[in-house]
PDB file of C-alpha atoms and ligand atoms in Angstrom:
ATOM      1  CA  MET A 257     144.119 156.357 -78.705  1.00 79.00           C
ATOM      2  CA  ALA A 258     145.669 155.573 -75.016  1.00 93.00           C
ATOM      3  CA  LEU A 259     149.358 157.437 -74.248  1.00 96.00           C
ATOM      4  CA  ILE A 260     150.257 154.225 -72.137  1.00 97.00           C
ATOM      5  CA  GLU A 261     148.743 150.748 -73.072  1.00 97.00           C
ATOM      6  CA  LEU A 262     150.071 147.902 -71.323  1.00 98.00           C
ATOM      7  CA  GLU A 263     148.640 144.474 -72.348  1.00 97.00           C
ATOM      8  CA  ASN A 264     149.780 141.071 -70.137  1.00 97.00           C
ATOM      9  CA  ILE A 265     152.829 142.635 -69.062  1.00 98.00           C
ATOM     10  CA  TYR A 266     155.198 140.013 -67.486  1.00 97.00           C
ATOM     11  CA  LYS A 267     158.752 140.595 -65.613  1.00 97.00           C
ATOM     12  CA  THR A 268     160.940 138.226 -64.781  1.00 96.00           C
ATOM     13  CA  TYR A 269     164.164 139.031 -62.961  1.00 95.00           C
ATOM     14  CA  GLY A 270     167.220 135.902 -62.820  1.00 91.00           C
ATOM     15  CA  GLU A 271     167.558 132.850 -64.287  1.00 86.00           C
ATOM     16  CA  ASP A 272     166.560 128.881 -63.578  1.00 83.00           C
ATOM     17  CA  GLU A 273     166.196 128.603 -59.457  1.00 83.00           C
ATOM     18  CA  TYR A 274     167.056 131.907 -58.934  1.00 89.00           C
ATOM     19  CA  THR A 275     164.112 133.681 -61.040  1.00 93.00           C
ATOM     20  CA  THR A 276     161.668 136.296 -59.555  1.00 94.00           C
ATOM     21  CA  VAL A 277     158.733 137.241 -61.279  1.00 96.00           C
ATOM     22  CA  ALA A 278     158.068 140.643 -60.449  1.00 97.00           C
ATOM     23  CA  LEU A 279     155.340 141.299 -62.822  1.00 98.00           C
ATOM     24  CA  LYS A 280     152.391 138.777 -63.340  1.00 97.00           C
ATOM     25  CA  GLY A 281     150.205 139.884 -66.354  1.00 97.00           C
ATOM     26  CA  VAL A 282     149.657 143.383 -65.718  1.00 98.00           C
ATOM     27  CA  ASP A 283     146.695 145.548 -68.024  1.00 98.00           C
ATOM     28  CA  LEU A 284     146.838 148.985 -67.637  1.00 97.00           C
ATOM     29  CA  THR A 285     145.858 151.913 -70.041  1.00 97.00           C
ATOM     30  CA  VAL A 286     146.409 155.318 -69.522  1.00 97.00           C
ATOM     31  CA  ASP A 287     145.094 158.510 -70.961  1.00 96.00           C
ATOM     32  CA  ASN A 288     146.534 161.912 -71.902  1.00 95.00           C
ATOM     33  CA  GLY A 289     146.766 164.366 -69.040  1.00 94.00           C
ATOM     34  CA  GLU A 290     146.060 161.414 -66.163  1.00 97.00           C
ATOM     35  CA  PHE A 291     147.326 162.044 -62.344  1.00 97.00           C
ATOM     36  CA  ILE A 292     148.117 158.208 -61.191  1.00 97.00           C
ATOM     37  CA  SER A 293     149.481 156.913 -57.578  1.00 97.00           C
ATOM     38  CA  ILE A 294     150.735 153.341 -57.806  1.00 97.00           C
ATOM     39  CA  MET A 295     150.924 151.488 -54.108  1.00 97.00           C
ATOM     40  CA  GLY A 296     151.654 148.578 -52.779  1.00 96.00           C
ATOM     41  CA  PRO A 297     153.900 146.784 -50.420  1.00 95.00           C
ATOM     42  CA  SER A 298     157.503 146.798 -50.535  1.00 94.00           C
ATOM     43  CA  GLY A 299     158.234 144.352 -53.375  1.00 95.00           C
ATOM     44  CA  SER A 300     155.339 144.433 -54.973  1.00 96.00           C
ATOM     45  CA  GLY A 301     156.915 144.936 -58.403  1.00 97.00           C
ATOM     46  CA  LYS A 302     155.973 149.048 -58.312  1.00 96.00           C
ATOM     47  CA  SER A 303     159.456 149.985 -59.459  1.00 95.00           C
ATOM     48  CA  THR A 304     159.564 147.511 -62.079  1.00 96.00           C
ATOM     49  CA  LEU A 305     156.205 148.522 -63.542  1.00 97.00           C
ATOM     50  CA  LEU A 306     157.475 152.483 -63.582  1.00 96.00           C
ATOM     51  CA  ASN A 307     161.057 151.466 -65.487  1.00 95.00           C
ATOM     52  CA  ILE A 308     159.022 149.442 -68.164  1.00 96.00           C
ATOM     53  CA  ILE A 309     156.506 152.485 -68.575  1.00 97.00           C
ATOM     54  CA  GLY A 310     159.574 154.816 -68.339  1.00 95.00           C
ATOM     55  CA  CYS A 311     161.444 152.707 -71.416  1.00 94.00           C
ATOM     56  CA  MET A 312     164.080 152.160 -68.645  1.00 90.00           C
ATOM     57  CA  ASP A 313     163.621 147.751 -68.794  1.00 91.00           C
ATOM     58  CA  VAL A 314     161.869 145.780 -71.279  1.00 92.00           C
ATOM     59  CA  PRO A 315     158.946 143.405 -69.967  1.00 95.00           C
ATOM     60  CA  THR A 316     159.638 139.805 -70.558  1.00 95.00           C
ATOM     61  CA  LYS A 317     156.713 138.977 -71.916  1.00 96.00           C
ATOM     62  CA  GLY A 318     153.783 141.084 -73.544  1.00 97.00           C
ATOM     63  CA  VAL A 319     153.140 144.480 -75.153  1.00 97.00           C
ATOM     64  CA  TYR A 320     153.766 147.771 -74.392  1.00 97.00           C
ATOM     65  CA  ARG A 321     152.629 150.950 -76.448  1.00 97.00           C
ATOM     66  CA  LEU A 322     153.927 154.340 -76.434  1.00 96.00           C
ATOM     67  CA  ASP A 323     151.797 156.710 -77.906  1.00 94.00           C
ATOM     68  CA  GLY A 324     150.796 153.845 -80.044  1.00 94.00           C
ATOM     69  CA  VAL A 325     154.024 152.763 -80.713  1.00 94.00           C
ATOM     70  CA  ASN A 326     154.587 149.259 -79.607  1.00 95.00           C
ATOM     71  CA  VAL A 327     158.036 149.781 -77.547  1.00 94.00           C
ATOM     72  CA  THR A 328     158.924 146.364 -77.012  1.00 93.00           C
ATOM     73  CA  THR A 329     160.178 145.865 -80.542  1.00 90.00           C
ATOM     74  CA  LEU A 330     162.292 148.747 -80.240  1.00 91.00           C
ATOM     75  CA  ARG A 331     166.222 148.614 -80.091  1.00 91.00           C
ATOM     76  CA  ASP A 332     167.957 150.769 -77.274  1.00 89.00           C
ATOM     77  CA  LYS A 333     168.854 153.321 -79.388  1.00 90.00           C
ATOM     78  CA  GLU A 334     165.140 154.010 -80.445  1.00 91.00           C
ATOM     79  CA  LEU A 335     163.962 153.515 -76.967  1.00 91.00           C
ATOM     80  CA  SER A 336     166.016 156.146 -75.504  1.00 89.00           C
ATOM     81  CA  ARG A 337     164.816 158.145 -78.204  1.00 89.00           C
ATOM     82  CA  ILE A 338     161.043 157.591 -77.219  1.00 91.00           C
ATOM     83  CA  ARG A 339     161.925 157.976 -73.597  1.00 91.00           C
ATOM     84  CA  ASN A 340     164.014 161.442 -74.061  1.00 89.00           C
ATOM     85  CA  GLN A 341     160.782 162.472 -76.379  1.00 90.00           C
ATOM     86  CA  LYS A 342     158.145 161.984 -74.060  1.00 94.00           C
ATOM     87  CA  ILE A 343     158.964 160.957 -70.475  1.00 94.00           C
ATOM     88  CA  SER A 344     160.564 162.360 -67.456  1.00 92.00           C
ATOM     89  CA  PHE A 345     161.711 161.313 -64.128  1.00 91.00           C
ATOM     90  CA  VAL A 346     161.661 162.521 -60.717  1.00 87.00           C
ATOM     91  CA  PHE A 347     162.930 160.516 -57.459  1.00 85.00           C
ATOM     92  CA  GLN A 348     163.213 160.125 -54.247  1.00 82.00           C
ATOM     93  CA  HIS A 349     167.071 161.294 -53.974  1.00 78.00           C
ATOM     94  CA  PHE A 350     166.475 163.736 -56.626  1.00 79.00           C
ATOM     95  CA  ALA A 351     169.392 162.396 -58.918  1.00 85.00           C
ATOM     96  CA  LEU A 352     170.826 165.657 -59.557  1.00 88.00           C
ATOM     97  CA  MET A 353     174.361 165.793 -60.567  1.00 90.00           C
ATOM     98  CA  HIS A 354     176.416 166.975 -57.799  1.00 89.00           C
ATOM     99  CA  HIS A 355     179.076 169.199 -59.019  1.00 90.00           C
ATOM    100  CA  PHE A 356     177.274 170.959 -61.052  1.00 94.00           C
ATOM    101  CA  THR A 357     175.148 173.855 -60.523  1.00 94.00           C
ATOM    102  CA  VAL A 358     171.425 174.244 -60.362  1.00 95.00           C
ATOM    103  CA  PHE A 359     171.242 176.015 -64.216  1.00 95.00           C
ATOM    104  CA  GLU A 360     173.446 172.929 -65.404  1.00 94.00           C
ATOM    105  CA  ASN A 361     170.943 170.616 -63.732  1.00 95.00           C
ATOM    106  CA  VAL A 362     167.852 171.781 -64.845  1.00 95.00           C
ATOM    107  CA  ALA A 363     169.797 172.306 -68.896  1.00 94.00           C
ATOM    108  CA  LEU A 364     170.441 168.637 -69.133  1.00 91.00           C
ATOM    109  CA  PRO A 365     167.640 167.337 -70.841  1.00 89.00           C
ATOM    110  CA  LEU A 366     167.972 169.681 -73.330  1.00 90.00           C
ATOM    111  CA  TRP A 367     171.327 169.321 -74.305  1.00 85.00           C
ATOM    112  CA  LYS A 368     170.286 166.275 -76.674  1.00 80.00           C
ATOM    113  CA  ARG A 369     167.749 168.982 -78.628  1.00 83.00           C
ATOM    114  CA  GLU A 370     168.827 171.313 -81.365  1.00 83.00           C
ATOM    115  CA  LEU A 371     168.920 174.061 -79.380  1.00 87.00           C
ATOM    116  CA  SER A 372     170.392 177.434 -79.125  1.00 89.00           C
ATOM    117  CA  LYS A 373     172.710 178.463 -76.400  1.00 91.00           C
ATOM    118  CA  LYS A 374     170.126 181.714 -75.754  1.00 93.00           C
ATOM    119  CA  GLU A 375     166.716 179.179 -76.729  1.00 93.00           C
ATOM    120  CA  ILE A 376     168.282 176.909 -73.886  1.00 94.00           C
ATOM    121  CA  LYS A 377     168.933 179.821 -71.395  1.00 94.00           C
ATOM    122  CA  GLU A 378     164.989 181.267 -71.997  1.00 94.00           C
ATOM    123  CA  LYS A 379     163.557 177.765 -70.978  1.00 93.00           C
ATOM    124  CA  VAL A 380     165.792 177.245 -67.982  1.00 95.00           C
ATOM    125  CA  ASP A 381     165.666 180.255 -66.736  1.00 95.00           C
ATOM    126  CA  HIS A 382     161.827 180.494 -67.335  1.00 92.00           C
ATOM    127  CA  TYR A 383     160.997 177.341 -65.598  1.00 91.00           C
ATOM    128  CA  LEU A 384     163.841 178.234 -62.467  1.00 93.00           C
ATOM    129  CA  GLU A 385     160.948 182.222 -62.226  1.00 90.00           C
ATOM    130  CA  LYS A 386     158.220 179.414 -62.257  1.00 86.00           C
ATOM    131  CA  LEU A 387     159.491 177.375 -59.286  1.00 85.00           C
ATOM    132  CA  GLY A 388     160.666 180.117 -57.149  1.00 88.00           C
ATOM    133  CA  ILE A 389     164.745 179.157 -57.506  1.00 90.00           C
ATOM    134  CA  ALA A 390     165.906 181.642 -59.850  1.00 93.00           C
ATOM    135  CA  HIS A 391     168.051 183.401 -57.029  1.00 94.00           C
ATOM    136  CA  LEU A 392     169.901 179.577 -56.908  1.00 94.00           C
ATOM    137  CA  LYS A 393     170.700 179.483 -60.443  1.00 93.00           C
ATOM    138  CA  LYS A 394     174.264 179.492 -59.773  1.00 95.00           C
ATOM    139  CA  LYS A 395     174.557 177.550 -56.582  1.00 94.00           C
ATOM    140  CA  ASN A 396     175.927 174.187 -56.521  1.00 94.00           C
ATOM    141  CA  VAL A 397     173.382 171.856 -55.861  1.00 93.00           C
ATOM    142  CA  SER A 398     175.407 169.934 -53.118  1.00 92.00           C
ATOM    143  CA  LYS A 399     174.724 173.125 -51.094  1.00 92.00           C
ATOM    144  CA  LEU A 400     171.051 173.440 -51.141  1.00 92.00           C
ATOM    145  CA  SER A 401     168.298 171.848 -48.724  1.00 90.00           C
ATOM    146  CA  GLY A 402     166.478 168.750 -49.560  1.00 87.00           C
ATOM    147  CA  GLY A 403     163.446 170.969 -50.589  1.00 86.00           C
ATOM    148  CA  GLN A 404     165.158 172.915 -52.574  1.00 90.00           C
ATOM    149  CA  LYS A 405     166.912 169.642 -54.244  1.00 91.00           C
ATOM    150  CA  GLN A 406     163.164 168.710 -55.462  1.00 88.00           C
ATOM    151  CA  ARG A 407     162.614 171.883 -56.915  1.00 89.00           C
ATOM    152  CA  VAL A 408     165.932 171.587 -59.526  1.00 93.00           C
ATOM    153  CA  ALA A 409     164.719 168.059 -60.092  1.00 92.00           C
ATOM    154  CA  ILE A 410     161.015 169.028 -60.522  1.00 89.00           C
ATOM    155  CA  ALA A 411     162.258 172.072 -62.900  1.00 91.00           C
ATOM    156  CA  ARG A 412     164.709 169.717 -64.811  1.00 92.00           C
ATOM    157  CA  ALA A 413     161.241 167.677 -65.872  1.00 90.00           C
ATOM    158  CA  MET A 414     159.325 170.848 -66.458  1.00 88.00           C
ATOM    159  CA  VAL A 415     161.753 171.850 -68.799  1.00 91.00           C
ATOM    160  CA  ALA A 416     161.951 168.870 -70.698  1.00 91.00           C
ATOM    161  CA  GLU A 417     158.109 169.548 -71.491  1.00 89.00           C
ATOM    162  CA  THR A 418     157.598 165.939 -72.153  1.00 93.00           C
ATOM    163  CA  ASP A 419     153.787 164.586 -71.736  1.00 94.00           C
ATOM    164  CA  ILE A 420     154.737 162.279 -69.271  1.00 96.00           C
ATOM    165  CA  VAL A 421     156.502 162.595 -65.684  1.00 95.00           C
ATOM    166  CA  LEU A 422     156.975 159.266 -63.710  1.00 96.00           C
ATOM    167  CA  ALA A 423     158.131 159.779 -59.983  1.00 94.00           C
ATOM    168  CA  ASP A 424     159.455 156.858 -57.900  1.00 92.00           C
ATOM    169  CA  GLU A 425     158.666 157.757 -54.116  1.00 91.00           C
ATOM    170  CA  PRO A 426     159.259 161.627 -55.027  1.00 88.00           C
ATOM    171  CA  THR A 427     158.631 162.711 -51.108  1.00 88.00           C
ATOM    172  CA  GLY A 428     160.294 160.066 -49.443  1.00 86.00           C
ATOM    173  CA  ALA A 429     162.996 162.157 -48.848  1.00 81.00           C
ATOM    174  CA  LEU A 430     161.330 165.225 -48.012  1.00 80.00           C
ATOM    175  CA  ASP A 431     159.501 166.652 -44.936  1.00 84.00           C
ATOM    176  CA  GLN A 432     156.034 167.085 -44.468  1.00 88.00           C
ATOM    177  CA  GLU A 433     155.711 170.627 -45.348  1.00 86.00           C
ATOM    178  CA  ASN A 434     158.339 169.995 -48.746  1.00 82.00           C
ATOM    179  CA  GLY A 435     156.217 167.057 -49.352  1.00 86.00           C
ATOM    180  CA  ALA A 436     153.008 169.028 -49.712  1.00 90.00           C
ATOM    181  CA  ARG A 437     154.292 171.372 -51.695  1.00 86.00           C
ATOM    182  CA  LEU A 438     155.666 169.131 -53.900  1.00 88.00           C
ATOM    183  CA  MET A 439     152.352 167.250 -54.278  1.00 92.00           C
ATOM    184  CA  GLU A 440     150.590 170.687 -55.034  1.00 91.00           C
ATOM    185  CA  LEU A 441     153.553 171.532 -57.856  1.00 88.00           C
ATOM    186  CA  PHE A 442     152.587 168.175 -59.215  1.00 92.00           C
ATOM    187  CA  CYS A 443     148.765 168.892 -59.176  1.00 94.00           C
ATOM    188  CA  GLN A 444     149.839 172.497 -61.109  1.00 91.00           C
ATOM    189  CA  MET A 445     151.610 170.697 -64.016  1.00 90.00           C
ATOM    190  CA  ASN A 446     148.606 167.781 -64.416  1.00 95.00           C
ATOM    191  CA  GLU A 447     146.329 170.821 -64.691  1.00 95.00           C
ATOM    192  CA  GLU A 448     148.544 172.220 -67.517  1.00 91.00           C
ATOM    193  CA  GLY A 449     147.981 168.771 -69.189  1.00 93.00           C
ATOM    194  CA  LYS A 450     150.652 166.452 -67.776  1.00 94.00           C
ATOM    195  CA  CYS A 451     150.190 162.902 -67.246  1.00 96.00           C
ATOM    196  CA  ILE A 452     151.834 161.676 -63.830  1.00 97.00           C
ATOM    197  CA  ILE A 453     152.441 158.516 -62.528  1.00 97.00           C
ATOM    198  CA  VAL A 454     154.240 158.693 -58.648  1.00 96.00           C
ATOM    199  CA  ILE A 455     154.458 155.693 -56.694  1.00 96.00           C
ATOM    200  CA  THR A 456     154.143 156.037 -53.211  1.00 94.00           C
ATOM    201  CA  HIS A 457     153.982 154.326 -50.005  1.00 92.00           C
ATOM    202  CA  ASP A 458     151.681 157.313 -48.534  1.00 92.00           C
ATOM    203  CA  GLU A 459     147.860 157.864 -48.692  1.00 93.00           C
ATOM    204  CA  LYS A 460     148.185 161.433 -47.869  1.00 92.00           C
ATOM    205  CA  VAL A 461     150.862 161.576 -51.212  1.00 93.00           C
ATOM    206  CA  ALA A 462     148.202 159.383 -53.102  1.00 95.00           C
ATOM    207  CA  SER A 463     145.100 161.565 -52.116  1.00 94.00           C
ATOM    208  CA  TYR A 464     146.558 164.642 -54.379  1.00 95.00           C
ATOM    209  CA  THR A 465     145.981 162.163 -57.336  1.00 96.00           C
ATOM    210  CA  LYS A 466     143.031 161.092 -59.035  1.00 96.00           C
ATOM    211  CA  ARG A 467     143.562 157.321 -59.452  1.00 97.00           C
ATOM    212  CA  ILE A 468     145.195 154.603 -57.207  1.00 97.00           C
ATOM    213  CA  VAL A 469     146.255 151.645 -59.021  1.00 97.00           C
ATOM    214  CA  ARG A 470     147.369 148.845 -56.300  1.00 97.00           C
ATOM    215  CA  ILE A 471     149.608 146.248 -57.029  1.00 97.00           C
ATOM    216  CA  VAL A 472     150.029 142.990 -54.942  1.00 97.00           C
ATOM    217  CA  ASP A 473     152.423 140.222 -55.908  1.00 97.00           C
ATOM    218  CA  GLY A 474     153.502 141.537 -59.592  1.00 97.00           C
ATOM    219  CA  GLN A 475     149.269 142.261 -60.152  1.00 98.00           C
ATOM    220  CA  ILE A 476     146.685 144.881 -60.271  1.00 97.00           C
ATOM    221  CA  HIS A 477     144.803 144.511 -57.267  1.00 96.00           C
ATOM    222  CA  SER A 478     142.418 147.305 -57.628  1.00 95.00           C
ATOM    223  CA  ASP A 479     142.463 150.463 -60.315  1.00 96.00           C
ATOM    224  CA  THR A 480     140.046 153.108 -58.744  1.00 94.00           C
ATOM    225  CA  LYS A 481     138.909 156.548 -60.345  1.00 89.00           C
ATOM    226  CA  GLY A 482     137.822 159.880 -58.930  1.00 74.00           C
ATOM    227  CA  GLU A 483     137.541 163.360 -58.561  1.00 58.00           C
ATOM    228  CA  ARG A 484     141.060 163.649 -56.379  1.00 56.00           C
ATOM    229  CA  GLN A 485     140.576 160.647 -53.933  1.00 47.00           C
TER     230      GLN A 485
HETATM  231  N1  ATP B 543     167.126 143.487 -61.069  1.00 65.15           N
HETATM  232  C1  ATP B 543     166.404 143.060 -60.364  1.00 65.15           C
HETATM  233  N2  ATP B 543     167.046 141.656 -59.963  1.00 65.15           N
HETATM  234  C2  ATP B 543     166.678 140.662 -59.182  1.00 65.15           C
HETATM  235  N3  ATP B 543     165.456 140.955 -58.833  1.00 65.15           N
HETATM  236  C3  ATP B 543     164.859 141.740 -58.769  1.00 65.15           C
HETATM  237  C4  ATP B 543     165.426 143.103 -59.431  1.00 65.15           C
HETATM  238  N4  ATP B 543     164.294 144.081 -59.431  1.00 65.15           N
HETATM  239  C5  ATP B 543     163.721 143.633 -58.536  1.00 65.15           C
HETATM  240  N5  ATP B 543     164.010 142.362 -58.175  1.00 65.15           N
HETATM  241  C6  ATP B 543     162.468 142.100 -57.411  1.00 65.15           C
HETATM  242  O1  ATP B 543     161.455 142.255 -58.116  1.00 65.15           O
HETATM  243  C7  ATP B 543     160.588 142.084 -57.226  1.00 65.15           C
HETATM  244  C8  ATP B 543     159.639 143.130 -57.559  1.00 65.15           C
HETATM  245  O2  ATP B 543     160.777 144.626 -57.259  1.00 65.15           O
HETATM  246  P1  ATP B 543     160.042 146.311 -57.227  1.00 65.15           P
HETATM  247  O3  ATP B 543     161.553 146.957 -57.018  1.00 65.15           O
HETATM  248  O4  ATP B 543     159.683 146.261 -58.606  1.00 65.15           O
HETATM  249  O5  ATP B 543     159.182 146.168 -55.890  1.00 65.15           O
HETATM  250  P2  ATP B 543     158.609 147.515 -55.075  1.00 65.15           P
HETATM  251  O6  ATP B 543     157.438 147.388 -55.151  1.00 65.15           O
HETATM  252  O7  ATP B 543     159.217 148.578 -56.308  1.00 65.15           O
HETATM  253  O8  ATP B 543     159.621 147.869 -53.921  1.00 65.15           O
HETATM  254  P3  ATP B 543     159.959 148.647 -52.515  1.00 65.15           P
HETATM  255  O9  ATP B 543     158.628 149.293 -52.412  1.00 65.15           O
HETATM  256  O10 ATP B 543     160.547 148.243 -51.959  1.00 65.15           O
HETATM  257  O11 ATP B 543     160.602 149.525 -53.714  1.00 65.15           O
HETATM  258  C9  ATP B 543     160.924 142.070 -55.936  1.00 65.15           C
HETATM  259  O12 ATP B 543     161.036 140.743 -55.419  1.00 65.15           O
HETATM  260  C10 ATP B 543     162.563 142.395 -55.982  1.00 65.15           C
HETATM  261  O13 ATP B 543     163.532 141.299 -55.061  1.00 65.15           O
END
């Protein structure tokens, strides 16, 4: 069974003469453990597609099955429950809580789980250590460099231990060296079994992934697989 199954997905924004059809009949199947980049010109529908895959938005038409569950028919509460269980996000501008410490930011996804304080501390410490940012744990995130902030965002995505990690232009605010480090981390997460989907404009970033889906004007233009493109 596929992890992600999109069938004839349409997404329309606005009403009447002000409508934009952002996705026009997208079919996409993604298996467990895939590592995919989504590429395409500005305005082609990449973020719209990622938002639907991430259960942040719902399609206007079509069916989306996530791990066998038709999520298009779910109510908001159910949808957010499934999202928290299955999906983590990494954003271009990190989306961290500015007044919180590194530890508090990484612990965020665990608040909704039924875990003791000790369990949360152990998990967070494990991933801070893994990402080499344990020494920063008491620091306020606003005091960190861009590369450090993105590591905190990755630690937050890892601590949730979800099957799927979605990233919208994750290297966009990083220099080349930090961008490459981030992609190496994604490779490592993928080798550990995570399904990772990255939106990028950068062919170099896409070259780390094993499948490239290109979108043009709301439709899939090409879908190529290979061992590290
Ligand atoms: N909330 C919205 N309301 C109205 N139109 C929207 C909304 N979000 C996106 N659109 C439109 O839908 C189309 C696809 O947008 P989307 O952001 O998915 O493209 P994109 O490929 O991610 O672009 P970029 O690379 O510039 O981020 C665009 O024409 C955009 O203007």
